[in-house]
């Protein structure tokens, strides 16, 4: 199993910004027939200086001790309920961190109109440290040091 590199700001993943018309696109099916229960979900990816919610997926659902998991890009992720979606995004918008969702910026006001869906949360260690330095501590020098500049 491949482990997400904690020192990779994007967690080994490409950041996707789709051009959009300003409307929310619900998670899309991948049109594969599955024998087991499958779930549609968003991928919330923290990239340090911004958060990306532009990607969605459909995967088979696994349950262990009342906790739901999905396998996404060879990695096992906890599937978080739709009820936690807005609260998770708000922890970033509260600090004026840009959150991109399908081509538009999610502000605190626009977040109220978004339909929540289940999601997985990808946060490499360095991305969390970069977010803390840039938005919580407001320390540009610490942020640049994390990036190696």
Short mmCIF file of C-alpha atoms in Angstrom, two decimals:
data_model
loop_
_atom_site.label_atom_id
_atom_site.label_comp_id
_atom_site.label_asym_id
_atom_site.label_seq_id
_atom_site.Cartn_x
_atom_site.Cartn_y
_atom_site.Cartn_z
CA UNK A 1 0.00 0.00 0.00
CA UNK A 2 1.31 3.44 -0.89
CA UNK A 3 1.43 5.89 2.00
CA UNK A 4 0.76 9.59 1.47
CA UNK A 5 4.04 11.44 1.86
CA UNK A 6 3.67 13.76 4.85
CA UNK A 7 6.22 16.11 3.32
CA UNK A 8 4.34 16.55 0.05
CA UNK A 9 2.11 19.62 0.26
CA UNK A 10 -0.45 18.09 -2.10
CA UNK A 11 -0.27 14.57 -0.70
CA UNK A 12 1.00 13.10 -3.98
CA UNK A 13 -2.09 14.28 -5.82
CA UNK A 14 -2.67 16.73 -8.64
CA UNK A 15 -4.73 19.78 -7.69
CA UNK A 16 -7.76 20.15 -9.91
CA UNK A 17 -9.50 23.47 -10.55
CA UNK A 18 -12.31 23.08 -13.00
CA UNK A 19 -13.77 26.12 -14.68
CA UNK A 20 -17.34 26.31 -13.49
CA UNK A 21 -20.48 28.32 -13.84
CA UNK A 22 -20.74 29.06 -10.11
CA UNK A 23 -23.07 26.19 -9.29
CA UNK A 24 -22.38 23.16 -7.15
CA UNK A 25 -21.78 19.90 -8.96
CA UNK A 26 -22.85 16.93 -6.83
CA UNK A 27 -20.49 13.94 -6.63
CA UNK A 28 -20.55 11.92 -9.84
CA UNK A 29 -20.82 8.18 -10.35
CA UNK A 30 -18.09 6.43 -12.28
CA UNK A 31 -20.66 4.15 -14.00
CA UNK A 32 -19.14 0.90 -12.72
CA UNK A 33 -21.41 -1.88 -11.50
CA UNK A 34 -20.65 -2.81 -7.89
CA UNK A 35 -21.84 -5.84 -5.95
CA UNK A 36 -21.39 -4.21 -2.53
CA UNK A 37 -22.77 -0.94 -1.18
CA UNK A 38 -21.10 2.04 -2.83
CA UNK A 39 -21.18 5.68 -1.82
CA UNK A 40 -20.68 8.97 -3.65
CA UNK A 41 -18.46 11.48 -1.84
CA UNK A 42 -16.34 14.62 -2.18
CA UNK A 43 -12.58 14.71 -1.73
CA UNK A 44 -11.59 17.58 0.58
CA UNK A 45 -7.87 18.18 0.08
CA UNK A 46 -5.89 20.68 2.17
CA UNK A 47 -2.99 22.15 0.18
CA UNK A 48 -1.58 24.59 2.74
CA UNK A 49 -2.47 27.92 1.20
CA UNK A 50 -5.91 26.77 0.00
CA UNK A 51 -8.40 23.90 0.25
CA UNK A 52 -9.62 22.01 -2.82
CA UNK A 53 -13.06 20.32 -3.01
CA UNK A 54 -13.16 20.00 -6.78
CA UNK A 55 -13.05 16.24 -6.96
CA UNK A 56 -15.61 13.54 -6.26
CA UNK A 57 -15.63 9.76 -6.40
CA UNK A 58 -17.69 6.63 -5.90
CA UNK A 59 -16.25 3.72 -3.94
CA UNK A 60 -17.31 0.57 -2.11
CA UNK A 61 -18.13 1.23 1.54
CA UNK A 62 -16.45 -0.75 4.33
CA UNK A 63 -17.57 -0.61 7.94
CA UNK A 64 -15.35 -1.38 10.92
CA UNK A 65 -16.66 -0.78 14.46
CA UNK A 66 -19.38 1.65 13.30
CA UNK A 67 -16.84 3.65 11.29
CA UNK A 68 -17.15 3.81 7.50
CA UNK A 69 -14.11 3.63 5.22
CA UNK A 70 -13.46 3.83 1.49
CA UNK A 71 -10.36 3.01 -0.50
CA UNK A 72 -9.28 6.00 -2.58
CA UNK A 73 -6.04 6.03 -4.57
CA UNK A 74 -4.80 2.86 -2.82
CA UNK A 75 -5.25 4.51 0.58
CA UNK A 76 -7.90 3.74 3.19
CA UNK A 77 -9.79 6.91 4.26
CA UNK A 78 -12.48 7.43 6.83
CA UNK A 79 -15.72 8.48 5.19
CA UNK A 80 -17.04 11.46 7.09
CA UNK A 81 -20.78 12.13 7.21
CA UNK A 82 -22.44 14.93 5.27
CA UNK A 83 -23.39 16.59 8.57
CA UNK A 84 -19.70 17.39 9.18
CA UNK A 85 -19.04 18.85 5.71
CA UNK A 86 -19.92 22.48 6.43
CA UNK A 87 -18.18 22.48 9.82
CA UNK A 88 -14.99 21.14 8.23
CA UNK A 89 -15.02 23.80 5.52
CA UNK A 90 -15.84 26.54 8.04
CA UNK A 91 -12.66 25.87 9.99
CA UNK A 92 -10.81 27.17 6.90
CA UNK A 93 -13.16 29.96 5.76
CA UNK A 94 -13.10 31.34 9.32
CA UNK A 95 -9.39 32.10 8.82
CA UNK A 96 -9.95 33.54 5.30
CA UNK A 97 -8.29 30.55 3.65
CA UNK A 98 -9.56 30.13 0.07
CA UNK A 99 -11.69 27.03 -0.47
CA UNK A 100 -12.27 26.09 -4.09
CA UNK A 101 -15.18 23.95 -5.15
CA UNK A 102 -15.67 23.16 -8.82
CA UNK A 103 -14.36 26.46 -10.12
CA UNK A 104 -15.68 28.92 -7.55
CA UNK A 105 -14.51 30.21 -4.19
CA UNK A 106 -16.55 29.01 -1.23
CA UNK A 107 -17.11 31.99 1.04
CA UNK A 108 -18.89 31.70 4.39
CA UNK A 109 -22.04 33.13 2.77
CA UNK A 110 -21.96 30.80 -0.24
CA UNK A 111 -21.28 27.81 2.03
CA UNK A 112 -24.80 28.17 3.45
CA UNK A 113 -26.28 27.38 0.01
CA UNK A 114 -24.14 24.28 -0.59
CA UNK A 115 -25.72 20.83 -0.32
CA UNK A 116 -23.53 18.75 1.99
CA UNK A 117 -22.38 15.27 0.93
CA UNK A 118 -20.21 12.65 2.62
CA UNK A 119 -16.51 13.31 2.14
CA UNK A 120 -12.99 12.12 2.77
CA UNK A 121 -10.41 14.47 4.21
CA UNK A 122 -6.84 14.46 2.86
CA UNK A 123 -4.47 16.54 4.99
CA UNK A 124 -0.72 15.86 4.68
CA UNK A 125 1.23 16.97 7.75
CA UNK A 126 3.12 19.69 5.90
CA UNK A 127 -0.10 21.08 4.41
CA UNK A 128 -1.62 21.40 7.89
CA UNK A 129 1.56 23.10 9.17
CA UNK A 130 1.53 25.47 6.19
CA UNK A 131 -2.13 26.35 6.84
CA UNK A 132 -1.36 27.01 10.52
CA UNK A 133 1.65 29.21 9.69
CA UNK A 134 -0.05 31.19 6.93
CA UNK A 135 -3.58 31.69 8.29
CA UNK A 136 -3.65 30.97 12.02
CA UNK A 137 -0.26 32.33 13.12
CA UNK A 138 0.02 34.73 10.13
CA UNK A 139 3.75 34.03 9.94
CA UNK A 140 4.90 34.33 6.32
CA UNK A 141 8.52 33.49 7.22
CA UNK A 142 7.51 30.20 8.85
CA UNK A 143 5.39 29.35 5.80
CA UNK A 144 8.29 30.00 3.42
CA UNK A 145 10.61 27.91 5.61
CA UNK A 146 8.18 24.98 5.38
CA UNK A 147 8.25 25.25 1.60
CA UNK A 148 12.06 25.37 1.65
CA UNK A 149 12.32 28.88 0.23
#
